[in-house]
Amino acid sequence: MAKDLYPQTSSLRIRRGIWQGIWLCCLGVVLAAGFNGIRVSGSIPWAGQWPIASAEDIAEISLREAWSRFQEGTTLFVDARDPLSFKQGHIKGAWNVPPGEAGRSFDEIRILAQAGLVVIVYCDGAACPLGPALARTLQQRGVPSVRVIADGWRQWRQAGYPVEGGER
Amino acid sequence: MKKRGMVWFIAPVFRLVIGIIFLYAGIMKIADPSGFAQALYNYRLLPGWAINPLAITLPWVECVAGASLLFGIWTLGGGVVASTLFAVFVAALGVNLIRGLDISCGCFSTATAASPITWLTVARDLLFLGMAVSVVFFDQGVMALDRLLHKKV
């Protein structure tokens, strides 16, 4: 039978483990930095260009909450996808504000939001950057209470909630 | 605290299993950092500035922890790192399953179409978490290089 090598009390084991763990993490970070610097292909910059993630300044809304607000009639859904996708199907009553479109619709959305509607921006696919990007633009244009529903179109459709396929 | 019998035998097996898992997962992610960055972004839990640094460093931390466990060098440290990471993974998966996001796990493959997250993924990671925690509490350094290093000192 092997002799005891490590401390036998749990607290001492954890304490030693944390110290060793910190050093192991440091070693990992140093190796990562070195390898990322010298690798021939596939290295990525330390500062990436990501649209936003939810932890930042745009609040997310869950599908359930979005649905209950939809039923109350206090929502304005804004579809961030391209016009063709929008025409093929969208959340009932949604407006289409595709990327690059500016101007009038922002003012209308702001007026409706100021009147008490919750603006919910959606896109298709969790990786779709258009929803968060549009939500941020709306917020910068002074639209209050902008929310994003992540992967909204797929979630909404899968839940069987009302959709429509014509143009608005 | 003399933990002997089954635990004495099983803890090193757990250590080897978790070590291999972490090494494999780390190497797969090192091979495709931009794919892993996309997988991290899809989780929607991190601020944008944190995604690339984490995509670069996390796979190496996994590899170092995996090697530590596999070879039994600073085993307790490797166990603590592995336990912490699994706890974080479980939380991140759970949050996104509750949100209803259809995203890929990014656990062993960085392809976006590979292995969508399910509650089974959470259960699997909870199992791994239990194994990693048992290493911290019960491993006695059987088949570990720590033993050789210890003798030298």
XYZ file of C-alpha atoms in Angstrom:
321
model
C 0.000 0.000 0.000
C 1.294 3.425 -0.917
C 2.214 5.874 1.795
C 0.154 9.027 2.242
C 1.586 11.713 0.044
C -0.926 14.519 0.419
C -2.386 16.220 3.487
C -5.078 14.120 5.099
C -7.476 16.818 6.219
C -9.890 18.186 3.650
C -9.139 21.826 4.418
C -5.389 21.336 3.975
C -5.938 19.440 0.718
C -8.156 22.221 -0.624
C -5.707 24.900 0.449
C -2.779 23.163 -1.218
C -4.949 22.444 -4.272
C -5.911 26.108 -4.648
C -2.290 27.263 -4.489
C -1.155 24.653 -6.966
C -4.194 25.409 -9.136
C -3.304 29.099 -9.304
C 0.208 28.218 -10.467
C -1.122 25.728 -13.001
C -3.468 28.399 -14.397
C -0.558 30.845 -14.635
C 1.461 28.234 -16.502
C -1.475 27.655 -18.855
C -1.823 31.380 -19.561
C 1.915 31.755 -20.262
C 1.901 28.767 -22.618
C -1.228 30.092 -24.331
C 0.265 33.534 -24.861
C 3.504 32.082 -26.190
C 1.858 29.619 -28.507
C -0.672 32.126 -29.818
C 2.210 34.451 -30.586
C 4.295 31.960 -32.529
C 1.734 29.722 -34.198
C 1.839 29.931 -37.947
C -1.861 29.570 -38.657
C -5.028 29.968 -36.649
C -3.915 32.523 -34.086
C -6.524 35.063 -33.064
C -6.085 38.603 -31.705
C -6.478 39.141 -27.963
C -9.059 41.833 -28.597
C -11.801 40.473 -30.835
C -14.685 42.279 -32.494
C -17.806 40.718 -31.021
C -21.124 42.546 -31.441
C -22.109 42.247 -27.804
C -22.812 39.539 -25.346
C -25.765 39.651 -23.018
C -23.672 40.429 -19.975
C -23.130 43.884 -21.347
C -25.625 46.656 -21.692
C -28.629 45.130 -23.478
C -31.086 43.223 -21.357
C -32.360 39.886 -22.562
C -35.921 38.720 -22.280
C -36.898 35.086 -21.937
C -39.241 33.423 -24.393
C -41.826 32.935 -21.658
C -41.831 36.585 -20.637
C -41.888 37.727 -24.248
C -44.905 35.506 -24.872
C -46.822 36.747 -21.849
C -46.155 40.360 -22.850
C -47.179 39.551 -26.393
C -50.492 38.257 -25.066
C -50.947 41.464 -23.074
C -50.340 43.405 -26.272
C -47.511 45.449 -24.766
C -44.769 44.410 -27.147
C -43.285 45.643 -30.383
C -41.235 42.897 -31.980
C -38.475 44.102 -34.273
C -37.031 41.603 -36.726
C -33.355 42.271 -37.430
C -33.039 39.795 -40.299
C -32.866 40.574 -43.989
C -36.133 41.461 -45.805
C -36.319 38.163 -47.677
C -36.165 36.067 -44.499
C -38.716 38.428 -42.969
C -41.121 37.948 -45.864
C -40.822 34.202 -45.613
C -42.031 34.328 -42.029
C -41.804 36.401 -38.872
C -43.343 36.880 -35.452
C -46.892 38.144 -35.800
C -46.987 41.916 -35.920
C -43.215 42.300 -36.052
C -41.521 45.147 -37.882
C -38.541 44.523 -40.084
C -35.508 46.715 -39.545
C -32.749 44.975 -41.510
C -29.093 45.917 -41.038
C -28.214 49.253 -42.557
C -31.741 50.589 -42.534
C -31.922 53.823 -40.643
C -34.113 56.843 -40.199
C -37.865 56.911 -40.048
C -38.547 53.543 -38.463
C -36.296 54.411 -35.517
C -38.420 57.470 -34.741
C -41.633 55.472 -34.985
C -40.220 52.764 -32.752
C -39.100 55.366 -30.220
C -42.549 56.943 -30.092
C -44.199 53.554 -29.548
C -41.655 52.620 -26.883
C -42.204 55.923 -25.100
C -45.904 55.155 -25.140
C -45.191 52.039 -23.094
C -44.449 49.210 -25.506
C -41.519 46.925 -24.801
C -39.326 46.699 -27.893
C -38.082 43.133 -28.384
C -35.438 42.609 -31.037
C -34.908 39.164 -32.472
C -32.858 37.340 -35.042
C -32.379 33.716 -36.053
C -29.702 31.536 -34.466
C -27.796 32.113 -31.266
C -24.764 33.243 -33.258
C -26.669 35.901 -35.221
C -25.088 39.271 -34.396
C -27.833 41.365 -36.014
C -30.253 41.287 -33.076
C -27.833 42.599 -30.458
C -26.369 45.095 -32.927
C -29.799 46.510 -33.782
C -30.789 46.597 -30.116
C -27.719 48.639 -29.340
C -28.441 51.043 -32.201
C -32.024 51.474 -31.010
C -30.788 52.158 -27.513
C -28.329 54.742 -28.813
C -31.191 56.415 -30.698
C -32.989 56.918 -27.432
C -35.473 54.043 -27.564
C -36.294 53.059 -23.978
C -36.783 49.477 -22.765
C -35.092 47.605 -25.588
C -34.746 43.887 -25.011
C -33.187 41.106 -27.022
C -34.535 37.598 -27.309
C -31.622 35.349 -28.159
C -32.235 32.934 -31.032
C -35.716 34.462 -31.029
C -37.151 33.382 -34.357
C -36.298 29.714 -33.895
C -37.523 29.677 -30.285
C -40.775 31.444 -31.119
C -41.544 29.182 -34.069
C -40.649 26.029 -32.165
C -42.961 27.026 -29.329
C -45.805 27.286 -31.845
C -46.542 30.937 -31.101
C -48.245 33.111 -33.749
C -46.260 33.872 -36.871
C -47.180 35.361 -40.193
C -45.648 34.995 -43.613
C -46.783 38.075 -45.548
C -45.173 41.460 -45.744
C -45.980 44.136 -43.227
C -8.766 10.693 7.828
C -7.763 7.353 6.438
C -9.704 6.838 3.249
C -8.940 3.387 2.033
C -10.672 0.544 0.229
C -12.662 1.390 -2.861
C -11.979 5.124 -2.713
C -8.246 4.509 -2.528
C -8.512 2.497 -5.718
C -11.083 4.587 -7.576
C -9.676 8.094 -7.001
C -6.565 7.483 -9.163
C -8.749 5.977 -11.886
C -10.908 9.118 -11.800
C -7.725 11.171 -11.926
C -6.551 9.456 -15.084
C -9.975 9.680 -16.734
C -10.361 13.404 -16.023
C -6.754 14.003 -17.074
C -7.302 12.376 -20.458
C -10.615 14.206 -20.957
C -9.058 17.592 -20.242
C -6.021 16.980 -22.409
C -8.200 15.884 -25.307
C -10.659 18.759 -24.909
C -7.834 21.282 -24.632
C -6.002 20.043 -27.712
C -9.191 20.089 -29.803
C -9.769 23.727 -28.856
C -6.158 24.783 -29.357
C -6.460 23.478 -32.905
C -9.279 25.936 -33.690
C -9.247 29.025 -31.453
C -11.570 31.076 -33.646
C -14.156 28.261 -33.652
C -13.904 28.063 -29.886
C -14.262 31.851 -29.608
C -17.476 31.593 -31.646
C -18.726 28.823 -29.337
C -17.971 31.025 -26.313
C -19.766 33.971 -27.904
C -22.807 31.798 -28.570
C -23.142 31.119 -24.852
C -23.908 34.829 -24.424
C -22.584 34.982 -20.924
C -19.374 36.914 -21.413
C -18.683 40.531 -22.279
C -17.237 40.861 -25.784
C -13.759 41.862 -24.584
C -13.387 38.623 -22.598
C -14.150 36.191 -25.400
C -10.855 36.092 -27.308
C -8.584 36.094 -24.245
C -10.594 33.204 -22.828
C -10.614 31.356 -26.154
C -6.821 31.622 -26.235
C -6.060 30.730 -22.625
C -8.773 28.319 -21.457
C -7.686 25.416 -23.713
C -4.123 25.670 -22.395
C -5.314 25.770 -18.817
C -7.323 22.630 -19.604
C -4.242 20.982 -21.087
C -2.036 21.893 -18.137
C -4.658 20.669 -15.655
C -5.143 17.523 -17.739
C -1.406 16.788 -17.820
C -1.175 17.477 -14.104
C -3.861 14.890 -13.412
C -2.688 12.353 -15.953
C 0.888 12.333 -14.722
C 0.085 13.066 -11.111
C 2.151 16.220 -10.791
C 0.565 18.703 -8.396
C -2.442 16.454 -8.462
C -4.443 18.443 -5.932
C -3.987 21.600 -8.000
C -5.094 19.814 -11.160
C -8.121 18.494 -9.274
C -9.078 21.948 -8.012
C -8.754 23.491 -11.483
C -10.756 20.652 -13.055
C -13.474 20.886 -10.384
C -13.752 24.645 -10.800
C -13.956 24.410 -14.579
C -16.574 21.673 -14.510
C -18.650 23.697 -12.032
C -18.464 26.696 -14.374
C -19.340 24.531 -17.394
C -22.377 23.079 -15.603
C -23.590 26.558 -14.680
C -23.089 27.917 -18.221
C -24.852 24.955 -19.801
C -27.707 25.123 -17.293
C -28.304 28.833 -17.844
C -28.479 28.404 -21.607
C -30.711 25.345 -21.448
C -33.136 27.289 -19.264
C -32.953 30.163 -21.753
C -33.764 27.664 -24.498
C -30.787 28.493 -26.696
C -29.951 25.932 -29.354
C -26.159 26.142 -29.295
C -23.332 23.696 -29.631
C -21.521 22.628 -26.491
C -18.022 23.559 -27.652
C -16.823 20.961 -25.146
C -14.788 18.649 -27.346
C -15.433 20.004 -30.812
C -15.592 23.600 -31.931
C -17.837 22.917 -34.938
C -21.058 24.867 -34.462
C -23.206 21.994 -35.730
C -21.595 19.457 -33.410
C -23.093 18.222 -30.139
C -25.916 20.608 -29.265
C -26.326 21.123 -25.526
C -28.893 19.020 -23.666
C -29.562 18.151 -20.048
C -27.549 14.993 -20.701
C -24.517 17.222 -21.300
C -25.139 18.776 -17.897
C -25.476 15.336 -16.300
C -22.222 14.221 -17.931
C -20.387 17.288 -16.660
C -21.853 16.792 -13.181
C -20.450 13.263 -13.236
C -17.040 14.603 -14.271
C -17.326 17.258 -11.550
C -17.898 14.533 -8.965
C -14.880 12.629 -10.221
C -12.666 15.736 -10.109
C -13.835 16.622 -6.590
C -13.131 13.079 -5.411
C -9.564 13.450 -6.680
C -9.109 16.550 -4.518
C -10.455 14.846 -1.414
C -9.365 11.229 -1.760
C -6.462 10.759 -4.170
C -3.426 9.379 -2.367
C -0.894 9.784 -5.149
C -0.959 6.222 -6.462
C 0.799 6.057 -9.838
C 1.626 9.755 -9.492
C 4.881 11.493 -10.337
C 4.300 13.572 -7.198
C 5.567 10.502 -5.362
C 8.901 10.572 -7.169
C 9.278 14.323 -6.680
C 8.370 13.917 -3.029
C 11.064 11.263 -2.530
C 13.725 13.496 -4.064
C 12.882 16.253 -1.623
